[in-house]
mmCIF file of C-alpha atoms in Angstrom:
data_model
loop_
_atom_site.group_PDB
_atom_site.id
_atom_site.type_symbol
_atom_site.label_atom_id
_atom_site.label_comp_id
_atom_site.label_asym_id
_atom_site.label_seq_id
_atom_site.Cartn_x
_atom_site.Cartn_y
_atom_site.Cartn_z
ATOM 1 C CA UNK D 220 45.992 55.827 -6.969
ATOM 2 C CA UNK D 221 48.899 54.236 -4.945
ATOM 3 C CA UNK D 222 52.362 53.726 -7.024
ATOM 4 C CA UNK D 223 53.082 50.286 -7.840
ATOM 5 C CA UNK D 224 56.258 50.155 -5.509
ATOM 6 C CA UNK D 225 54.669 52.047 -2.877
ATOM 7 C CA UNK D 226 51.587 50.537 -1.674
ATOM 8 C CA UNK D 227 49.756 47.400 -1.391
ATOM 9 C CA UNK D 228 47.071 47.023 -4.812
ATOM 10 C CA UNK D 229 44.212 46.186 -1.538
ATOM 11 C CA UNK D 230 44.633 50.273 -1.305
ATOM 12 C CA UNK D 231 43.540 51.017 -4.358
ATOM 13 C CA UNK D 232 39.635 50.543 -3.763
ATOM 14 C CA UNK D 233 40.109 53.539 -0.960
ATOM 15 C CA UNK D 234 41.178 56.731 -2.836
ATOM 16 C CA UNK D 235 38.881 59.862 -2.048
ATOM 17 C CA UNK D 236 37.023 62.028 -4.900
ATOM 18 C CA UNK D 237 38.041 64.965 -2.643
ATOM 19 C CA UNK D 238 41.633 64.308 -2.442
ATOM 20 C CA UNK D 239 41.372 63.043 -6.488
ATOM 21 C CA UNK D 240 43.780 64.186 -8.180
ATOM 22 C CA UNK D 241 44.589 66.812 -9.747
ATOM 23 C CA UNK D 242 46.225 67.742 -13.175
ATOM 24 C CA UNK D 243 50.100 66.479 -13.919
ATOM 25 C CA UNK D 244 52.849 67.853 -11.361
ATOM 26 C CA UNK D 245 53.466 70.429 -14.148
ATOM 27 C CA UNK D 246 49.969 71.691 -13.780
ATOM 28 C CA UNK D 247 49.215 71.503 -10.475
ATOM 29 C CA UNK D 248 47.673 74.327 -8.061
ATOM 30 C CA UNK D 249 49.191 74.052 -5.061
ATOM 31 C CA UNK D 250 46.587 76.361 -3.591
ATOM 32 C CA UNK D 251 44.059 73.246 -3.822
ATOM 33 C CA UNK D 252 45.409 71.196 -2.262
ATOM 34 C CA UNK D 253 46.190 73.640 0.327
ATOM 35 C CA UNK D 254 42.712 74.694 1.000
ATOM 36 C CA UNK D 255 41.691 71.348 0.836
ATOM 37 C CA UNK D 256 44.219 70.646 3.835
ATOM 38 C CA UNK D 257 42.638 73.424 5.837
ATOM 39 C CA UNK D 258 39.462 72.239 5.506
ATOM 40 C CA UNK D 259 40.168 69.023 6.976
ATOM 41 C CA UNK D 260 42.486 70.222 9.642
ATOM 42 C CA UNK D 261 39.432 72.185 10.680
ATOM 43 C CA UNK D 262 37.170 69.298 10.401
ATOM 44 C CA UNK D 263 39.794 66.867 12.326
ATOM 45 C CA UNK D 264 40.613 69.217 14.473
ATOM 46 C CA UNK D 265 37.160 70.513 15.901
ATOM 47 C CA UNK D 266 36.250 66.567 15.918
ATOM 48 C CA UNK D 267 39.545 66.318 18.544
ATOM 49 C CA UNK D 268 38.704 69.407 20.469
ATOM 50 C CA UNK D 269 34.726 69.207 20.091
ATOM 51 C CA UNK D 270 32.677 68.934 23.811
ATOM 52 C CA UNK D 271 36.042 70.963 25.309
ATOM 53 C CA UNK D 272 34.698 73.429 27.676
ATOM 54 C CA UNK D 273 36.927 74.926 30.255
ATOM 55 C CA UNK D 274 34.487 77.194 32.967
ATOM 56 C CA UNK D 275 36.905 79.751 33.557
ATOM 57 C CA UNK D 276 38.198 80.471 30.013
ATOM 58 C CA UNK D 277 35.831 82.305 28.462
ATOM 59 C CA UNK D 278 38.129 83.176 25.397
ATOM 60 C CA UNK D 279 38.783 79.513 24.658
ATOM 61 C CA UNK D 280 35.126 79.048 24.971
ATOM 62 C CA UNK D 281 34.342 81.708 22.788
ATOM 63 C CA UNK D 282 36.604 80.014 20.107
ATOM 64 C CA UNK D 283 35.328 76.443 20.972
ATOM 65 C CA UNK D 284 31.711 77.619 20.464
ATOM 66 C CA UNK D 285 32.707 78.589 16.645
ATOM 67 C CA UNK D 286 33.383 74.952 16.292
ATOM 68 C CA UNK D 287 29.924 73.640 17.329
ATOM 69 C CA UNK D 288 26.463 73.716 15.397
ATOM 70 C CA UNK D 289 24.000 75.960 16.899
ATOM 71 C CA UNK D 290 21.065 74.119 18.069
ATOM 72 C CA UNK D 291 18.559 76.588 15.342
ATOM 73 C CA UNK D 292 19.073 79.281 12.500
ATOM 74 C CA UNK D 293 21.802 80.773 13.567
ATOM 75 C CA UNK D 294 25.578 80.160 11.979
ATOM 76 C CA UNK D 295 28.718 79.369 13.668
ATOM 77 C CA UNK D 296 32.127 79.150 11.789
ATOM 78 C CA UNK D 297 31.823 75.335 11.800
ATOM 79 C CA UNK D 298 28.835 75.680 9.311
ATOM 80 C CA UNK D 299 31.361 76.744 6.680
ATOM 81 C CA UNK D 300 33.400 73.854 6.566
ATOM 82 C CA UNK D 301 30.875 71.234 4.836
ATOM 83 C CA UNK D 302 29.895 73.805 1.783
ATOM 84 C CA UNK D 303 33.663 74.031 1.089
ATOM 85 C CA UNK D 304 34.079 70.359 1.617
ATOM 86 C CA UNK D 305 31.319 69.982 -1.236
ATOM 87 C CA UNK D 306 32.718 72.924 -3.155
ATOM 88 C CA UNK D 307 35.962 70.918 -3.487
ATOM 89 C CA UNK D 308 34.356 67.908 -4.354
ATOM 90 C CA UNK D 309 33.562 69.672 -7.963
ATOM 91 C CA UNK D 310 36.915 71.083 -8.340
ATOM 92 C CA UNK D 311 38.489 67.226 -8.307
ATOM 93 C CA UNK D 312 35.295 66.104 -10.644
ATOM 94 C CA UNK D 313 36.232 68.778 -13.031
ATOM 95 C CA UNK D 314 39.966 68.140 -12.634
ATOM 96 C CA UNK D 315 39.655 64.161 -13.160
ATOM 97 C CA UNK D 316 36.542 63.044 -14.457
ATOM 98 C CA UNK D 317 36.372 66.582 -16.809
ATOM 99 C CA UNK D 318 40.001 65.887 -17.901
ATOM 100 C CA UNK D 319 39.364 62.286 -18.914
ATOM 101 C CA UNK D 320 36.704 63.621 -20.829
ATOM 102 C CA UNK D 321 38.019 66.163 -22.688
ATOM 103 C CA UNK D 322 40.951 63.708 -23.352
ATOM 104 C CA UNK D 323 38.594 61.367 -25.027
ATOM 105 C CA UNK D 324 37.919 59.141 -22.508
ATOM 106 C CA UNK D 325 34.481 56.854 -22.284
ATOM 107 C CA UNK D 326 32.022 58.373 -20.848
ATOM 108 C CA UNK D 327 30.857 54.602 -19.080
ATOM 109 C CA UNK D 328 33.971 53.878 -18.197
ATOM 110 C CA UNK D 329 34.354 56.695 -16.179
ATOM 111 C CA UNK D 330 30.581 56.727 -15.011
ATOM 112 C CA UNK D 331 31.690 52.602 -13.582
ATOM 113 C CA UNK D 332 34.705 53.847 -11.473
ATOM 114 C CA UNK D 333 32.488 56.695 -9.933
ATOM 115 C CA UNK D 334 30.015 54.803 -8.929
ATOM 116 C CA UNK D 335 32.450 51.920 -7.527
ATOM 117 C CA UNK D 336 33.733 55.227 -5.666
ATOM 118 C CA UNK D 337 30.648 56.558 -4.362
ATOM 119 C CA UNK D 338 29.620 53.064 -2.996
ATOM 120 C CA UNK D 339 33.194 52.637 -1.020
ATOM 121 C CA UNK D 340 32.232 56.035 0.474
ATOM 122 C CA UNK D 341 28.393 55.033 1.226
ATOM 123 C CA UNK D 342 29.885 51.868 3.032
ATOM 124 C CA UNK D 343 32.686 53.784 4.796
ATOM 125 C CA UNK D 344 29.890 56.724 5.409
ATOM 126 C CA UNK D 345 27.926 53.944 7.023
ATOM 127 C CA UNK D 346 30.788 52.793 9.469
ATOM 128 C CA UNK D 347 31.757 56.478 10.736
ATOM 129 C CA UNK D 348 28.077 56.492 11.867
ATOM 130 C CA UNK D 349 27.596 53.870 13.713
ATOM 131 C CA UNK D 350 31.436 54.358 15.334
ATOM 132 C CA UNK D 351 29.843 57.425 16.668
ATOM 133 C CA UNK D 352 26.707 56.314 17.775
ATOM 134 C CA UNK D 353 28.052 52.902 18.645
ATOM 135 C CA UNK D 354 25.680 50.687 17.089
ATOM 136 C CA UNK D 355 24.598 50.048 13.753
ATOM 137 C CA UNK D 356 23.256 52.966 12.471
ATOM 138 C CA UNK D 357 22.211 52.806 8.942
ATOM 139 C CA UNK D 358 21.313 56.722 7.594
ATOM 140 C CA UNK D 359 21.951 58.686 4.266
ATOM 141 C CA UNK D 360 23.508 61.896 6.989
ATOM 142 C CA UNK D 361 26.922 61.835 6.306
ATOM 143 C CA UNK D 362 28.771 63.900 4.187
ATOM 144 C CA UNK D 363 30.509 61.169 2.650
ATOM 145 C CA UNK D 364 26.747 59.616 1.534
ATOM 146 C CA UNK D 365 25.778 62.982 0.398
ATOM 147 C CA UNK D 366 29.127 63.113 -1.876
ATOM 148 C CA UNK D 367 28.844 59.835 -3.418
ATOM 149 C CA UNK D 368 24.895 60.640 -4.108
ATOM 150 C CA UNK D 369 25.889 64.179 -5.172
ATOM 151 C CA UNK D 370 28.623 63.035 -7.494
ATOM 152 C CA UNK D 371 26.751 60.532 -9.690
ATOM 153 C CA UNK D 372 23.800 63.148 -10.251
ATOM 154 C CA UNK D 373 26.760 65.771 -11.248
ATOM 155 C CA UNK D 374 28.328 63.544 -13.637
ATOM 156 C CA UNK D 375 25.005 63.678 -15.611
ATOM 157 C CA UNK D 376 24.949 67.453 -15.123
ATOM 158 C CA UNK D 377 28.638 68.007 -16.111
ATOM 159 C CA UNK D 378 27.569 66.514 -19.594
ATOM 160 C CA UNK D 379 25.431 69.650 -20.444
ATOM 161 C CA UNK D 380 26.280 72.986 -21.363
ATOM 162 C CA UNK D 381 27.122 75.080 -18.142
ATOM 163 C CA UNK D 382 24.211 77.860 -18.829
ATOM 164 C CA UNK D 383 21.919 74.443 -18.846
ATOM 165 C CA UNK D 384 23.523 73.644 -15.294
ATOM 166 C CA UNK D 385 23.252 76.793 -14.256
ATOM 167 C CA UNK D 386 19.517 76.775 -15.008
ATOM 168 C CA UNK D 387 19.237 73.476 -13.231
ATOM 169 C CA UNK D 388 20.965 74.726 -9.925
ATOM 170 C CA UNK D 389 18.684 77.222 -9.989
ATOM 171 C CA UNK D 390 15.300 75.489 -10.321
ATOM 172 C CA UNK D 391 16.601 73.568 -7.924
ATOM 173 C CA UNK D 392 16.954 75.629 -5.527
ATOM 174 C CA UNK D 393 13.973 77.308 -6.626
ATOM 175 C CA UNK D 394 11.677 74.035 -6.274
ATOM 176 C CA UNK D 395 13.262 73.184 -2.623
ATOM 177 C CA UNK D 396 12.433 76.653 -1.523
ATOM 178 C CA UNK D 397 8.855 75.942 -3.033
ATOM 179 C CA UNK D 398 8.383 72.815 -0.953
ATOM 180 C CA UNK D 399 9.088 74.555 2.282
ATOM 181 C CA UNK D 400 6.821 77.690 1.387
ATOM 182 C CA UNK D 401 4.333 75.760 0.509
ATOM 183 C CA UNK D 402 3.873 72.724 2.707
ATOM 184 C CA UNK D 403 4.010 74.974 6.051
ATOM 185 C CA UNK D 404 4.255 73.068 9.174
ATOM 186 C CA UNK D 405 1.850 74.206 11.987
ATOM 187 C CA UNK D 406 4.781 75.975 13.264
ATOM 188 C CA UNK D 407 6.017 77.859 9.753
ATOM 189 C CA UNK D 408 7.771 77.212 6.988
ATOM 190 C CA UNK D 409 11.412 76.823 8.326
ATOM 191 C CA UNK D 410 11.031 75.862 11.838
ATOM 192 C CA UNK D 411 12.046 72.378 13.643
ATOM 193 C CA UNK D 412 9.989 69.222 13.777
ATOM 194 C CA UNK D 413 7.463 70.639 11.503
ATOM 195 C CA UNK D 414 8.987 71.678 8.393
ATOM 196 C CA UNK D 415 8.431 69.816 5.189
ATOM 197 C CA UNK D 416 12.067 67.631 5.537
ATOM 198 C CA UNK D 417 11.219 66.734 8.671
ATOM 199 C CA UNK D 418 7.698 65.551 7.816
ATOM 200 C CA UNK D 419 9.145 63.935 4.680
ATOM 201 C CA UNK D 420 11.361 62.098 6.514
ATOM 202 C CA UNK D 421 9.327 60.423 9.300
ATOM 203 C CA UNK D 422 7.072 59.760 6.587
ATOM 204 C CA UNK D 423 9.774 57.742 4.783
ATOM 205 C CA UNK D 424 11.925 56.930 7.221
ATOM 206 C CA UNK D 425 9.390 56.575 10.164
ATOM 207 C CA UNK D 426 11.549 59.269 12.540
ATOM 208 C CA UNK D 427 14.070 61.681 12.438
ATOM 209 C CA UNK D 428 17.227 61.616 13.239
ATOM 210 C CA UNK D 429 18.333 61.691 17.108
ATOM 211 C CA UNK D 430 21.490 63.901 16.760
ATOM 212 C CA UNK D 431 20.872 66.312 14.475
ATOM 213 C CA UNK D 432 17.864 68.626 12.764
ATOM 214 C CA UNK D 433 19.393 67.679 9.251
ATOM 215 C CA UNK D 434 17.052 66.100 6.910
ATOM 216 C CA UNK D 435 17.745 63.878 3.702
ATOM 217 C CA UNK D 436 16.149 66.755 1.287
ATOM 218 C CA UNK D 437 19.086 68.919 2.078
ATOM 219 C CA UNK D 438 20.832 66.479 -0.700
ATOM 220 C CA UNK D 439 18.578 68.223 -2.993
ATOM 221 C CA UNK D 440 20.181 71.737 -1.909
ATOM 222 C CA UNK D 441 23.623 70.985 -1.832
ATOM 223 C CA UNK D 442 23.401 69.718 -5.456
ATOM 224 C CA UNK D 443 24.390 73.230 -6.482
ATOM 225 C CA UNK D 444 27.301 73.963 -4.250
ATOM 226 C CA UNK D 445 28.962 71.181 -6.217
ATOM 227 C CA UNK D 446 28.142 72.558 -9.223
ATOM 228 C CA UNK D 447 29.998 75.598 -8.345
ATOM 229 C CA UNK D 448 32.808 73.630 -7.547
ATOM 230 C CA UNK D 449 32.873 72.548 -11.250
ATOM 231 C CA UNK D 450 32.635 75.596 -12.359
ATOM 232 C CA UNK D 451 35.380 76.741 -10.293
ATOM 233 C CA UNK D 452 37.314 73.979 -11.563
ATOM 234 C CA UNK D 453 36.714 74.364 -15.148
ATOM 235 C CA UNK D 454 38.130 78.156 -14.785
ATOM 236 C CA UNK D 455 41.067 77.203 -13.206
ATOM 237 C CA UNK D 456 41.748 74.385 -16.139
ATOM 238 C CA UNK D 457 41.388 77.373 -18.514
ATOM 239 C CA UNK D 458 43.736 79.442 -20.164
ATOM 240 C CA UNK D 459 43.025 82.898 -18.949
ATOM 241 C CA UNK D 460 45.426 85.137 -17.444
ATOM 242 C CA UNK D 461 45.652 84.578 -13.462
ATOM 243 C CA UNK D 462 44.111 88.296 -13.211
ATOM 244 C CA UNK D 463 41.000 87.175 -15.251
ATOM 245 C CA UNK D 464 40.484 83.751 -13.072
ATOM 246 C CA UNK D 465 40.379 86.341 -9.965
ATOM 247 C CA UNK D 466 38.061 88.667 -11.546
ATOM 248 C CA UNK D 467 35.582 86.183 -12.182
ATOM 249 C CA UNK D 468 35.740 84.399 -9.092
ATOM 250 C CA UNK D 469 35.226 87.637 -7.081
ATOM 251 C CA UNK D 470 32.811 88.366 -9.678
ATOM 252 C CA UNK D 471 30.894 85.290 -8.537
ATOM 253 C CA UNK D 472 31.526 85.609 -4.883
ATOM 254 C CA UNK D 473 29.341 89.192 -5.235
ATOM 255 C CA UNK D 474 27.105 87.342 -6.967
ATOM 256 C CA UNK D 475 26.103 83.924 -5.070
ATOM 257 C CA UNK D 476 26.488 86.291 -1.754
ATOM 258 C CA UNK D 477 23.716 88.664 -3.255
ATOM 259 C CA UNK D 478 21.619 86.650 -3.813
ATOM 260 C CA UNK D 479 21.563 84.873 -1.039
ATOM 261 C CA UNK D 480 20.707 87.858 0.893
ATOM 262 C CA UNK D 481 18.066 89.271 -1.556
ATOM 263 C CA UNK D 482 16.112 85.486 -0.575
ATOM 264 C CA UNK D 483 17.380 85.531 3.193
ATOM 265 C CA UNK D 484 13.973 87.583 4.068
ATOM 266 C CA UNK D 485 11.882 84.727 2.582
ATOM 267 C CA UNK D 486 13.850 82.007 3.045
ATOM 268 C CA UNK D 487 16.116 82.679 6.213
ATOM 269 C CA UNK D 488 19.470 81.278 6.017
ATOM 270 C CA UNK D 489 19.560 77.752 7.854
ATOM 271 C CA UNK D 490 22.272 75.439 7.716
ATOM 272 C CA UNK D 491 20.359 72.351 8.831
ATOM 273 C CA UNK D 492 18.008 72.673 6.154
ATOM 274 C CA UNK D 493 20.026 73.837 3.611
ATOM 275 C CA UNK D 494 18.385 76.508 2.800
ATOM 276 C CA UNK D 495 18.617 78.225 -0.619
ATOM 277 C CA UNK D 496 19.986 81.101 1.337
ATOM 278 C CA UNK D 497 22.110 79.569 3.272
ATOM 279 C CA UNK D 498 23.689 77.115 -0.317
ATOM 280 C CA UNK D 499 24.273 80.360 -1.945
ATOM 281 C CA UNK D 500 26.008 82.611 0.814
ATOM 282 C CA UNK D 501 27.906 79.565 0.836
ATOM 283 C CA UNK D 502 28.954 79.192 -2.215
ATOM 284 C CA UNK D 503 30.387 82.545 -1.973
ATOM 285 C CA UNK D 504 31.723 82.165 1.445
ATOM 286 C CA UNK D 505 33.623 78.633 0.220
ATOM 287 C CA UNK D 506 34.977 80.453 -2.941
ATOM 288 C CA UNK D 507 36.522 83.124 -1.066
ATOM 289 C CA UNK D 508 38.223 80.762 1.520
ATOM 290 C CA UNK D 509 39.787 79.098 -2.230
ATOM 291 C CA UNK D 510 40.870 82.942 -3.435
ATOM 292 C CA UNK D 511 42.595 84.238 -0.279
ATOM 293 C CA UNK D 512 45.054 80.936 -1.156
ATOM 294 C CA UNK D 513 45.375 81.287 -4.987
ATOM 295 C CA UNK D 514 46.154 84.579 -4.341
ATOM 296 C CA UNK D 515 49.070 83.543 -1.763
ATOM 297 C CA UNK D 516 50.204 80.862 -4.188
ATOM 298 C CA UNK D 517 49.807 82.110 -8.285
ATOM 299 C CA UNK D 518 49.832 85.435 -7.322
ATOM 300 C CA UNK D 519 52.197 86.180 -4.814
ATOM 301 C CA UNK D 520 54.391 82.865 -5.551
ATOM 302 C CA UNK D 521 54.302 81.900 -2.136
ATOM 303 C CA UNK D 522 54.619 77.726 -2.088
ATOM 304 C CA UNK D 523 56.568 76.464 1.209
ATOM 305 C CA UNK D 524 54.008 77.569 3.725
ATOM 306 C CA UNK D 525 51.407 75.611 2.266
ATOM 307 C CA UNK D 526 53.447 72.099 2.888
ATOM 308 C CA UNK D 527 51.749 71.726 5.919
ATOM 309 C CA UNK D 528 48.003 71.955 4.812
ATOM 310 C CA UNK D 529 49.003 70.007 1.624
ATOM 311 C CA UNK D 530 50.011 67.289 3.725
ATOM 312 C CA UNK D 531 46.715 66.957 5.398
ATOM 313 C CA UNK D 532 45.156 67.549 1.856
ATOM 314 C CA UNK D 533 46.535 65.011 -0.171
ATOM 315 C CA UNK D 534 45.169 62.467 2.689
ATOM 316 C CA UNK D 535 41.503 63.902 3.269
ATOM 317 C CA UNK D 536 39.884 60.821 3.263
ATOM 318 C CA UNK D 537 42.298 59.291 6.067
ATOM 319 C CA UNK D 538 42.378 62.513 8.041
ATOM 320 C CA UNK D 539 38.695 63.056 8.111
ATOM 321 C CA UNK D 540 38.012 59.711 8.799
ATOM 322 C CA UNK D 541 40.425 59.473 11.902
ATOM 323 C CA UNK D 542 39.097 62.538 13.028
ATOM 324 C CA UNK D 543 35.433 61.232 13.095
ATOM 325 C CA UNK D 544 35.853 58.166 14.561
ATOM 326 C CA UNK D 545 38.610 58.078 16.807
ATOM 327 C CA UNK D 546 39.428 61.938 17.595
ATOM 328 C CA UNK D 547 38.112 62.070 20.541
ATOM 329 C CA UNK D 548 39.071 57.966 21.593
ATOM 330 C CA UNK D 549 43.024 59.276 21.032
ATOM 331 C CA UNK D 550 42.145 62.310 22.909
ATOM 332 C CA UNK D 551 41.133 59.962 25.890
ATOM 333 C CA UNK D 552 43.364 56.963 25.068
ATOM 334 C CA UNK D 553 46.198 59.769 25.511
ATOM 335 C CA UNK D 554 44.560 60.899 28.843
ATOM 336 C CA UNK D 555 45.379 57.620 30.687
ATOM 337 C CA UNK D 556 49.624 58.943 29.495
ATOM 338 C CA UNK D 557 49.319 62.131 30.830
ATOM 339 C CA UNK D 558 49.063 62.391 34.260
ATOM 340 C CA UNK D 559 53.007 63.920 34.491
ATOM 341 C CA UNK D 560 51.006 67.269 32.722
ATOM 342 C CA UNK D 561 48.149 67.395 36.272
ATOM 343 C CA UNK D 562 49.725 70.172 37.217
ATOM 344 C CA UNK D 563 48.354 71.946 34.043
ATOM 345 C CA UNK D 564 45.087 71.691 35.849
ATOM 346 C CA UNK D 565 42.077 72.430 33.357
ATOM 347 C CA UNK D 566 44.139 73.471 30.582
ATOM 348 C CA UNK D 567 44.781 69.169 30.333
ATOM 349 C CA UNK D 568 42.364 68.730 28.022
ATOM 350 C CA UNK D 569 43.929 70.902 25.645
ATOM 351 C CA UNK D 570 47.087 69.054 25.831
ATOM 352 C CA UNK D 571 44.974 65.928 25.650
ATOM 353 C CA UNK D 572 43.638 66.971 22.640
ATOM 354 C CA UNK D 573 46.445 68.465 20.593
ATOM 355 C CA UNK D 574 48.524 65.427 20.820
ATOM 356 C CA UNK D 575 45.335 63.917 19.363
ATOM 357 C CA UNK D 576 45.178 65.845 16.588
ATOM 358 C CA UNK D 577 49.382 65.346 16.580
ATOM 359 C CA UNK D 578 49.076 61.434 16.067
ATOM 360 C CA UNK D 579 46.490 62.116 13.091
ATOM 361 C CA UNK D 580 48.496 64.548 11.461
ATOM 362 C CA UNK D 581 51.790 62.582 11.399
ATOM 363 C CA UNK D 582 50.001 59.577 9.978
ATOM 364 C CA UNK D 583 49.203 61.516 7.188
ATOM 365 C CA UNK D 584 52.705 63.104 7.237
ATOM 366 C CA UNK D 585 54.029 59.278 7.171
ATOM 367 C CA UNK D 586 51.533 58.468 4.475
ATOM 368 C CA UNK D 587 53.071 61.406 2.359
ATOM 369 C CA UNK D 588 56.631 60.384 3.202
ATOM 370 C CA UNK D 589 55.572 57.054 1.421
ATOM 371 C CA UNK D 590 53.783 58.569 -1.450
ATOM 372 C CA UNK D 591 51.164 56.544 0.198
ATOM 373 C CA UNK D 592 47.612 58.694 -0.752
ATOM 374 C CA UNK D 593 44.009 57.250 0.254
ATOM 375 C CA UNK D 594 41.217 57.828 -1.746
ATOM 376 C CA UNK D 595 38.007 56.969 -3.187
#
């Protein structure tokens, strides 16, 4: 929430569950808020460089091709950002709405604030898609939709004992695998067009969507990514040792990455169906990203490199926001200033873009300055 003295009360409707908070300033892991800063400088930052292609670079292609979806099955380095995006959004549900709960806090009370947050983000999810597609364009595929459908079904979950969510993550799974193996489309189980989500959709929606293979079942698939983010919140909030919080993090890295590959034959890893595969790999994948910083920060004590991620992290909402909808309108808006760089010939675009991403980042710099944080 905004400080009185800093910020207009109109703010306080936008905070994000992503950037929530976090224990007191005592308590606080810095290395959260750092990895939550790198996940949205990635996100911001392919959004400002995305559709860059320079014909006679073939290293910066080679990089700018790790920040794109591939069209089918196979995975890219952009694929890993929305699982950790997700896995975060458990870590702040087990920081805040855990907390409050442990602290005694009414369980309806905080159920009415979460859902007055997940409808901000369905209504803001709702006007970053049709920015993009520049029309009204009224659809459930947006991570922000996903998070505010995914966090109400969680808060239900986080009320029962963790081997009881466990189970639940994994029936899950198990029962979205099932639909897929079993309702085979005339071209297999997992292929385009005519796998079940697809189906399902045109049957409900009457089409698919245009930009993207994605169908509204992944929701059901993504369910337990979140879920790990709980847990991994829940063991940070404990009171073991910093060498036991490793052990059983890496401990469930091996784990969620095993299995994953056990299923892969059966259920190939595909990020736009969210395969059970693909959530669990993941889940391991997003966990590691968080260890290599807690390591860095409560193990090695390092804190002042992480000021610039933290920055971006304490602002996600803003940052991933500007990113979506007007990265690449900044990167073209700067284009028409920037004819003194022509000489740079093809390399412009770069330029172009990283003053983009520049004018993003020191709003949210600004925004910290302030003590100014937006969030759902």
């Amino acid at each position: 929430m905004f400080p009185a003295t800093s910020a207009p009360a109109a703010f306080n409707l936008i905070s994000m569950q992503l950037a929530e908070p976090h224990p007191p300033a005592t308590q606080r892991i810095l290395s959260l808020d750092a990895y939550r800063g790198l996940i949205m400088l990635l996100l911001a930052g392919s959004d400002c460089f995305l559709g860059l292609h320079l014909p006679d670079r073939a290293i910066y292609n080679a990089i700018a091709f790790q920040f794109e979806h591939h069209p089918w099955g196979a995975i890219s380095f952009y694929d890993l950002i929305m699982p950790a995006f997700l896995l975060m959004v458990g870590v702040a549900m087990s920081f805040s709405i855990g907390r409050r709960l442990s602290d005694g806090a009414k369980k309806s009370t905080l159920f009415i604030g979460l859902l007055r947050r997940a409808l901000v983000l369905l209504l803001l999810s709702q006007l970053v898609t049709s920015v993009e597609q520049r029309h009204l364009d009224l659809q459930l595929h947006n991570i922000l939709a996903h998070i505010a459908i995914i966090s109400l079904l969680c808060f239900f979950l986080m009320q029962l004992p963790s081997w009881t969510q466990a189970l639940i993550a994994i029936l899950l799974l198990a029962l979205h695998s099932a639909l897929y193996l079993h309702f085979t489309g005339a071209d297999g189980a997992f292929q385009p067009i005519t796998n079940f989500g697809a189906v399902l959709d045109r049957l409900l929606m009457g089409h698919n969507y245009t930009s993207t293979f994605a169908v509204n079942l992944n929701i059901l698939a993504e369910v337990p990514n979140v879920l790990a983010g709980i847990w991994l919140g829940e063991l940070l909030r404990s009171k073991l040792t910093y060498g036991r919080k490793l052990l059983y993090m890496l401990a469930g890295i091996a784990v969620s990455v095993l299995l994953g590959l056990l299923i892969s034959p059966i259920v190939p890893v595909n990020k736009w169906l969210w395969t059970a595969s693909y959530a669990l790999i993941m889940i391991g994948c997003s966990v590691l990203g968080f260890v290599l910083f807690f390591i860095l920060d409560s193990g090695l004590g390092l804190k002042r490199p992480f000021h610039f991620l933290t920055i971006i992290g304490m602002n996600s909402l803003l940052v991933y926001c500007m990113g979506e909808m007007l990265g690449t309108k900044f990167r073209h808006l700067i284009a028409l200033g920037t004819s003194w760089a022509s000489p740079l010939g093809e390399l412009l675009p770069i330029l172009q873009a990283t003053l983009a991403f520049a004018l993003i980042y020191l709003t949210a710099w600004w925004l910290d300055r302030k003590k100014i944080y937006l969030r759902a």
